[in-house]
Amino acid sequence: MLGVHHVRERKTGPCFPLTVLRCVATHGMGFTLYPPGHVPYGRVRVAPVAPDGRAIEEGPRGAEAFEGTIFEAALCASRGKAWDRESAGGSERWWGTQWRRLAVALRICGLVPGLSEAEREVMAAAAGVALLLLREQARAVAAGPGYRRRGQAVEAVLGRLAGPPCTLSRLMAAGHRAGLWGSPLWWDGSCARLRSWSFPGPRAAAPR
């Protein structure tokens, strides 16, 4: 039996309080409910969707739609915009943060050098993009592993993703396959059922 345990304040991520549920009858454990597009411990959205999961109708499309998400670090890198390496009037964009988010973006997009052919094929299927695209971009990253080239590779994949409503489910499945978070579940209010966004197949290995 599930019940509301408490509400967590959040200064990052969705930037509004999140509900924590607890199983009081059987498991004695609690868990946090995150709005669509957000993941545990995440500070920014994974996908360009509203807090209720609906697509944002106004604004740019393609890769540009990912401004304001974890992929923004890669978009900046693609254009040669390095985030600050030292304090510059309270900037929240730090080089270390950009590099970490760029590494996460590479994993979600299946572009980490060293993935086996089978692992990359799983990532391509989860994201709904051509395997050839991932092969080409992964080779480019391996040949020139600077931050700008990595950003360009991620942007190339983002530009090929299916538009809403598929973008959110595919990115959540890809991140799960990359080992970044657990099996993504979402509440389908139309039929009052918990559904899975998991993608069948082995999870990709962590980068080597």
PDB file of C-alpha atoms in Angstrom:
ATOM      1  CA  MET A   1       0.000   0.000   0.000  1.00  0.00           C
ATOM      2  CA  LEU A   2       1.449   3.350  -1.068  1.00  0.00           C
ATOM      3  CA  GLY A   3       1.016   6.630   0.730  1.00  0.00           C
ATOM      4  CA  VAL A   4       2.535  10.115   0.602  1.00  0.00           C
ATOM      5  CA  HIS A   5       5.497  10.269   3.002  1.00  0.00           C
ATOM      6  CA  HIS A   6       6.675  13.842   2.488  1.00  0.00           C
ATOM      7  CA  VAL A   7       7.411  16.501  -0.135  1.00  0.00           C
ATOM      8  CA  ARG A   8      10.965  17.332  -1.207  1.00  0.00           C
ATOM      9  CA  GLU A   9      11.921  20.894  -2.070  1.00  0.00           C
ATOM     10  CA  ARG A  10      14.063  21.188  -5.194  1.00  0.00           C
ATOM     11  CA  LYS A  11      16.316  24.116  -6.177  1.00  0.00           C
ATOM     12  CA  THR A  12      17.414  22.407  -9.409  1.00  0.00           C
ATOM     13  CA  GLY A  13      15.846  19.946 -11.808  1.00  0.00           C
ATOM     14  CA  PRO A  14      12.141  20.710 -12.072  1.00  0.00           C
ATOM     15  CA  CYS A  15      12.576  23.524  -9.513  1.00  0.00           C
ATOM     16  CA  PHE A  16       9.352  22.680  -7.702  1.00  0.00           C
ATOM     17  CA  PRO A  17       8.581  20.295  -4.802  1.00  0.00           C
ATOM     18  CA  LEU A  18       8.498  16.552  -5.547  1.00  0.00           C
ATOM     19  CA  THR A  19       6.310  13.983  -3.820  1.00  0.00           C
ATOM     20  CA  VAL A  20       7.921  11.061  -2.009  1.00  0.00           C
ATOM     21  CA  LEU A  21       5.789   7.926  -1.695  1.00  0.00           C
ATOM     22  CA  ARG A  22       6.351   5.080   0.756  1.00  0.00           C
ATOM     23  CA  CYS A  23       5.130   1.499   0.762  1.00  0.00           C
ATOM     24  CA  VAL A  24       3.797   1.173   4.295  1.00  0.00           C
ATOM     25  CA  ALA A  25       2.396  -2.354   4.061  1.00  0.00           C
ATOM     26  CA  THR A  26       5.040  -4.573   2.474  1.00  0.00           C
ATOM     27  CA  HIS A  27       8.395  -3.053   1.556  1.00  0.00           C
ATOM     28  CA  GLY A  28       8.826  -0.198   4.022  1.00  0.00           C
ATOM     29  CA  MET A  29      10.723   1.789   1.395  1.00  0.00           C
ATOM     30  CA  GLY A  30      10.156   5.151  -0.210  1.00  0.00           C
ATOM     31  CA  PHE A  31      10.773   6.628  -3.646  1.00  0.00           C
ATOM     32  CA  THR A  32      10.465   9.992  -5.333  1.00  0.00           C
ATOM     33  CA  LEU A  33       8.091  10.757  -8.184  1.00  0.00           C
ATOM     34  CA  TYR A  34       9.775  12.763 -10.945  1.00  0.00           C
ATOM     35  CA  PRO A  35       7.932  14.634 -13.703  1.00  0.00           C
ATOM     36  CA  PRO A  36       8.427  13.386 -17.279  1.00  0.00           C
ATOM     37  CA  GLY A  37      11.804  14.405 -18.683  1.00  0.00           C
ATOM     38  CA  HIS A  38      13.593  14.398 -15.322  1.00  0.00           C
ATOM     39  CA  VAL A  39      15.638  11.649 -13.688  1.00  0.00           C
ATOM     40  CA  PRO A  40      16.901  10.992 -10.140  1.00  0.00           C
ATOM     41  CA  TYR A  41      19.741  13.328  -9.120  1.00  0.00           C
ATOM     42  CA  GLY A  42      19.328  15.219 -12.383  1.00  0.00           C
ATOM     43  CA  ARG A  43      19.720  18.984 -12.343  1.00  0.00           C
ATOM     44  CA  VAL A  44      18.242  19.672 -15.783  1.00  0.00           C
ATOM     45  CA  ARG A  45      15.724  18.067 -18.115  1.00  0.00           C
ATOM     46  CA  VAL A  46      16.719  15.185 -20.353  1.00  0.00           C
ATOM     47  CA  ALA A  47      14.145  15.988 -23.027  1.00  0.00           C
ATOM     48  CA  PRO A  48      12.471  19.206 -24.224  1.00  0.00           C
ATOM     49  CA  VAL A  49       9.035  18.573 -22.739  1.00  0.00           C
ATOM     50  CA  ALA A  50       6.770  20.387 -20.290  1.00  0.00           C
ATOM     51  CA  PRO A  51       6.505  19.143 -16.668  1.00  0.00           C
ATOM     52  CA  ASP A  52       3.397  17.147 -17.588  1.00  0.00           C
ATOM     53  CA  GLY A  53       5.245  15.403 -20.428  1.00  0.00           C
ATOM     54  CA  ARG A  54       3.558  17.231 -23.249  1.00  0.00           C
ATOM     55  CA  ALA A  55       5.600  18.577 -26.144  1.00  0.00           C
ATOM     56  CA  ILE A  56       6.488  22.268 -26.078  1.00  0.00           C
ATOM     57  CA  GLU A  57       4.655  23.580 -29.113  1.00  0.00           C
ATOM     58  CA  GLU A  58       6.468  26.885 -29.497  1.00  0.00           C
ATOM     59  CA  GLY A  59      10.197  27.273 -30.033  1.00  0.00           C
ATOM     60  CA  PRO A  60      12.926  25.732 -32.186  1.00  0.00           C
ATOM     61  CA  ARG A  61      12.858  22.243 -33.626  1.00  0.00           C
ATOM     62  CA  GLY A  62      15.519  19.632 -34.313  1.00  0.00           C
ATOM     63  CA  ALA A  63      18.691  19.773 -32.253  1.00  0.00           C
ATOM     64  CA  GLU A  64      17.971  23.394 -31.291  1.00  0.00           C
ATOM     65  CA  ALA A  65      14.960  22.206 -29.300  1.00  0.00           C
ATOM     66  CA  PHE A  66      17.364  20.738 -26.725  1.00  0.00           C
ATOM     67  CA  GLU A  67      18.429  24.114 -25.375  1.00  0.00           C
ATOM     68  CA  GLY A  68      17.758  24.044 -21.647  1.00  0.00           C
ATOM     69  CA  THR A  69      18.283  20.286 -21.344  1.00  0.00           C
ATOM     70  CA  ILE A  70      21.305  18.194 -20.400  1.00  0.00           C
ATOM     71  CA  PHE A  71      22.232  18.307 -24.096  1.00  0.00           C
ATOM     72  CA  GLU A  72      22.731  22.083 -24.077  1.00  0.00           C
ATOM     73  CA  ALA A  73      26.330  21.506 -22.991  1.00  0.00           C
ATOM     74  CA  ALA A  74      26.887  19.545 -26.211  1.00  0.00           C
ATOM     75  CA  LEU A  75      25.182  22.182 -28.357  1.00  0.00           C
ATOM     76  CA  CYS A  76      27.468  24.853 -26.893  1.00  0.00           C
ATOM     77  CA  ALA A  77      30.494  22.614 -27.444  1.00  0.00           C
ATOM     78  CA  SER A  78      29.473  22.039 -31.058  1.00  0.00           C
ATOM     79  CA  ARG A  79      29.708  25.790 -31.633  1.00  0.00           C
ATOM     80  CA  GLY A  80      33.001  26.134 -29.780  1.00  0.00           C
ATOM     81  CA  LYS A  81      31.405  27.808 -26.758  1.00  0.00           C
ATOM     82  CA  ALA A  82      33.364  26.583 -23.755  1.00  0.00           C
ATOM     83  CA  TRP A  83      31.790  27.250 -20.370  1.00  0.00           C
ATOM     84  CA  ASP A  84      33.681  29.258 -17.761  1.00  0.00           C
ATOM     85  CA  ARG A  85      36.826  27.829 -16.226  1.00  0.00           C
ATOM     86  CA  GLU A  86      36.858  30.346 -13.387  1.00  0.00           C
ATOM     87  CA  SER A  87      34.409  32.662 -11.661  1.00  0.00           C
ATOM     88  CA  ALA A  88      32.977  35.303 -13.944  1.00  0.00           C
ATOM     89  CA  GLY A  89      30.351  37.171 -12.000  1.00  0.00           C
ATOM     90  CA  GLY A  90      28.436  34.194 -10.662  1.00  0.00           C
ATOM     91  CA  SER A  91      28.149  32.185 -13.862  1.00  0.00           C
ATOM     92  CA  GLU A  92      26.421  28.797 -13.463  1.00  0.00           C
ATOM     93  CA  ARG A  93      28.070  27.408 -16.594  1.00  0.00           C
ATOM     94  CA  TRP A  94      31.333  25.789 -15.544  1.00  0.00           C
ATOM     95  CA  TRP A  95      33.753  23.864 -17.706  1.00  0.00           C
ATOM     96  CA  GLY A  96      33.658  20.856 -15.392  1.00  0.00           C
ATOM     97  CA  THR A  97      29.863  20.738 -15.618  1.00  0.00           C
ATOM     98  CA  GLN A  98      29.947  21.061 -19.398  1.00  0.00           C
ATOM     99  CA  TRP A  99      32.444  18.218 -19.703  1.00  0.00           C
ATOM    100  CA  ARG A 100      30.434  15.924 -17.408  1.00  0.00           C
ATOM    101  CA  ARG A 101      27.170  16.605 -19.246  1.00  0.00           C
ATOM    102  CA  LEU A 102      28.900  16.116 -22.560  1.00  0.00           C
ATOM    103  CA  ALA A 103      30.068  12.696 -21.370  1.00  0.00           C
ATOM    104  CA  VAL A 104      26.496  11.807 -20.368  1.00  0.00           C
ATOM    105  CA  ALA A 105      25.188  12.987 -23.744  1.00  0.00           C
ATOM    106  CA  LEU A 106      27.686  10.747 -25.540  1.00  0.00           C
ATOM    107  CA  ARG A 107      26.466   7.756 -23.547  1.00  0.00           C
ATOM    108  CA  ILE A 108      22.777   8.475 -24.192  1.00  0.00           C
ATOM    109  CA  CYS A 109      23.459   8.867 -27.909  1.00  0.00           C
ATOM    110  CA  GLY A 110      25.544   5.680 -28.101  1.00  0.00           C
ATOM    111  CA  LEU A 111      28.673   7.538 -29.210  1.00  0.00           C
ATOM    112  CA  VAL A 112      31.150   6.378 -26.576  1.00  0.00           C
ATOM    113  CA  PRO A 113      34.230   4.959 -28.329  1.00  0.00           C
ATOM    114  CA  GLY A 114      34.833   1.319 -27.502  1.00  0.00           C
ATOM    115  CA  LEU A 115      31.223   0.114 -27.555  1.00  0.00           C
ATOM    116  CA  SER A 116      30.844  -3.223 -29.261  1.00  0.00           C
ATOM    117  CA  GLU A 117      28.844  -3.459 -32.465  1.00  0.00           C
ATOM    118  CA  ALA A 118      26.040  -5.231 -30.583  1.00  0.00           C
ATOM    119  CA  GLU A 119      25.962  -2.558 -27.874  1.00  0.00           C
ATOM    120  CA  ARG A 120      25.869   0.268 -30.400  1.00  0.00           C
ATOM    121  CA  GLU A 121      23.095  -1.480 -32.301  1.00  0.00           C
ATOM    122  CA  VAL A 122      21.042  -1.618 -29.105  1.00  0.00           C
ATOM    123  CA  MET A 123      21.599   2.109 -28.549  1.00  0.00           C
ATOM    124  CA  ALA A 124      20.616   2.946 -32.132  1.00  0.00           C
ATOM    125  CA  ALA A 125      17.396   0.959 -31.802  1.00  0.00           C
ATOM    126  CA  ALA A 126      16.534   2.529 -28.437  1.00  0.00           C
ATOM    127  CA  ALA A 127      17.066   6.056 -29.778  1.00  0.00           C
ATOM    128  CA  GLY A 128      15.354   5.276 -33.072  1.00  0.00           C
ATOM    129  CA  VAL A 129      18.226   6.424 -35.283  1.00  0.00           C
ATOM    130  CA  ALA A 130      20.293   4.699 -37.952  1.00  0.00           C
ATOM    131  CA  LEU A 131      23.141   2.511 -36.721  1.00  0.00           C
ATOM    132  CA  LEU A 132      25.304   3.907 -39.533  1.00  0.00           C
ATOM    133  CA  LEU A 133      24.930   7.397 -38.060  1.00  0.00           C
ATOM    134  CA  LEU A 134      26.219   6.223 -34.679  1.00  0.00           C
ATOM    135  CA  ARG A 135      29.114   4.367 -36.278  1.00  0.00           C
ATOM    136  CA  GLU A 136      30.197   7.428 -38.267  1.00  0.00           C
ATOM    137  CA  GLN A 137      29.905   9.848 -35.368  1.00  0.00           C
ATOM    138  CA  ALA A 138      31.633   7.493 -32.911  1.00  0.00           C
ATOM    139  CA  ARG A 139      34.555   7.155 -35.337  1.00  0.00           C
ATOM    140  CA  ALA A 140      34.734  10.941 -35.628  1.00  0.00           C
ATOM    141  CA  VAL A 141      34.841  11.287 -31.834  1.00  0.00           C
ATOM    142  CA  ALA A 142      37.596   8.679 -31.575  1.00  0.00           C
ATOM    143  CA  ALA A 143      39.625  10.424 -34.280  1.00  0.00           C
ATOM    144  CA  GLY A 144      39.298  13.877 -32.749  1.00  0.00           C
ATOM    145  CA  PRO A 145      38.129  13.620 -29.136  1.00  0.00           C
ATOM    146  CA  GLY A 146      38.103  17.360 -28.363  1.00  0.00           C
ATOM    147  CA  TYR A 147      35.051  18.911 -26.751  1.00  0.00           C
ATOM    148  CA  ARG A 148      33.902  20.604 -29.965  1.00  0.00           C
ATOM    149  CA  ARG A 149      33.958  17.416 -32.024  1.00  0.00           C
ATOM    150  CA  ARG A 150      32.089  15.550 -29.297  1.00  0.00           C
ATOM    151  CA  GLY A 151      29.428  18.232 -29.258  1.00  0.00           C
ATOM    152  CA  GLN A 152      29.063  18.060 -33.034  1.00  0.00           C
ATOM    153  CA  ALA A 153      28.582  14.290 -32.877  1.00  0.00           C
ATOM    154  CA  VAL A 154      25.843  14.597 -30.259  1.00  0.00           C
ATOM    155  CA  GLU A 155      24.140  17.365 -32.221  1.00  0.00           C
ATOM    156  CA  ALA A 156      24.147  15.196 -35.340  1.00  0.00           C
ATOM    157  CA  VAL A 157      22.241  12.484 -33.460  1.00  0.00           C
ATOM    158  CA  LEU A 158      19.807  14.904 -31.823  1.00  0.00           C
ATOM    159  CA  GLY A 159      18.946  16.261 -35.232  1.00  0.00           C
ATOM    160  CA  ARG A 160      17.817  12.796 -36.359  1.00  0.00           C
ATOM    161  CA  LEU A 161      15.623  11.959 -33.371  1.00  0.00           C
ATOM    162  CA  ALA A 162      11.928  11.553 -34.022  1.00  0.00           C
ATOM    163  CA  GLY A 163       9.873  14.532 -32.924  1.00  0.00           C
ATOM    164  CA  PRO A 164       7.432  14.561 -30.010  1.00  0.00           C
ATOM    165  CA  PRO A 165       5.868  12.561 -28.493  1.00  0.00           C
ATOM    166  CA  CYS A 166       8.537   9.922 -29.295  1.00  0.00           C
ATOM    167  CA  THR A 167      11.555  11.981 -28.208  1.00  0.00           C
ATOM    168  CA  LEU A 168      10.986  11.618 -24.467  1.00  0.00           C
ATOM    169  CA  SER A 169      10.361   7.867 -24.452  1.00  0.00           C
ATOM    170  CA  ARG A 170      13.331   7.156 -26.742  1.00  0.00           C
ATOM    171  CA  LEU A 171      15.778   9.243 -24.707  1.00  0.00           C
ATOM    172  CA  MET A 172      14.609   7.688 -21.454  1.00  0.00           C
ATOM    173  CA  ALA A 173      15.002   4.211 -22.963  1.00  0.00           C
ATOM    174  CA  ALA A 174      18.437   5.090 -24.389  1.00  0.00           C
ATOM    175  CA  GLY A 175      19.634   6.423 -21.038  1.00  0.00           C
ATOM    176  CA  HIS A 176      18.467   3.240 -19.355  1.00  0.00           C
ATOM    177  CA  ARG A 177      20.255   1.103 -21.935  1.00  0.00           C
ATOM    178  CA  ALA A 178      23.401   3.194 -21.341  1.00  0.00           C
ATOM    179  CA  GLY A 179      23.232   2.368 -17.628  1.00  0.00           C
ATOM    180  CA  LEU A 180      22.561   5.961 -16.511  1.00  0.00           C
ATOM    181  CA  TRP A 181      19.291   5.280 -14.669  1.00  0.00           C
ATOM    182  CA  GLY A 182      16.887   2.495 -13.851  1.00  0.00           C
ATOM    183  CA  SER A 183      14.008   1.223 -15.903  1.00  0.00           C
ATOM    184  CA  PRO A 184      11.842   4.267 -16.755  1.00  0.00           C
ATOM    185  CA  LEU A 185       8.165   3.990 -15.839  1.00  0.00           C
ATOM    186  CA  TRP A 186       5.337   6.405 -16.485  1.00  0.00           C
ATOM    187  CA  TRP A 187       1.795   6.675 -15.208  1.00  0.00           C
ATOM    188  CA  ASP A 188      -0.810   6.375 -17.927  1.00  0.00           C
ATOM    189  CA  GLY A 189      -3.732   8.326 -16.525  1.00  0.00           C
ATOM    190  CA  SER A 190      -6.012   7.313 -19.392  1.00  0.00           C
ATOM    191  CA  CYS A 191      -6.188   3.742 -18.087  1.00  0.00           C
ATOM    192  CA  ALA A 192      -4.717   4.145 -14.565  1.00  0.00           C
ATOM    193  CA  ARG A 193      -1.762   1.867 -15.270  1.00  0.00           C
ATOM    194  CA  LEU A 194       1.999   2.082 -14.745  1.00  0.00           C
ATOM    195  CA  ARG A 195       3.776   1.510 -18.047  1.00  0.00           C
ATOM    196  CA  SER A 196       7.403   0.878 -18.973  1.00  0.00           C
ATOM    197  CA  TRP A 197       9.620   2.772 -21.392  1.00  0.00           C
ATOM    198  CA  SER A 198      12.307   0.110 -21.199  1.00  0.00           C
ATOM    199  CA  PHE A 199      13.790  -1.210 -24.407  1.00  0.00           C
ATOM    200  CA  PRO A 200      14.483  -4.951 -24.691  1.00  0.00           C
ATOM    201  CA  GLY A 201      18.047  -6.165 -25.069  1.00  0.00           C
ATOM    202  CA  PRO A 202      21.285  -6.068 -23.045  1.00  0.00           C
ATOM    203  CA  ARG A 203      22.329  -2.824 -21.420  1.00  0.00           C
ATOM    204  CA  ALA A 204      25.354  -1.149 -22.956  1.00  0.00           C
ATOM    205  CA  ALA A 205      28.553  -1.433 -20.976  1.00  0.00           C
ATOM    206  CA  ALA A 206      29.963   1.574 -19.150  1.00  0.00           C
ATOM    207  CA  PRO A 207      32.602   3.505 -21.126  1.00  0.00           C
ATOM    208  CA  ARG A 208      36.040   1.969 -21.026  1.00  0.00           C
TER     209      ARG A 208
END
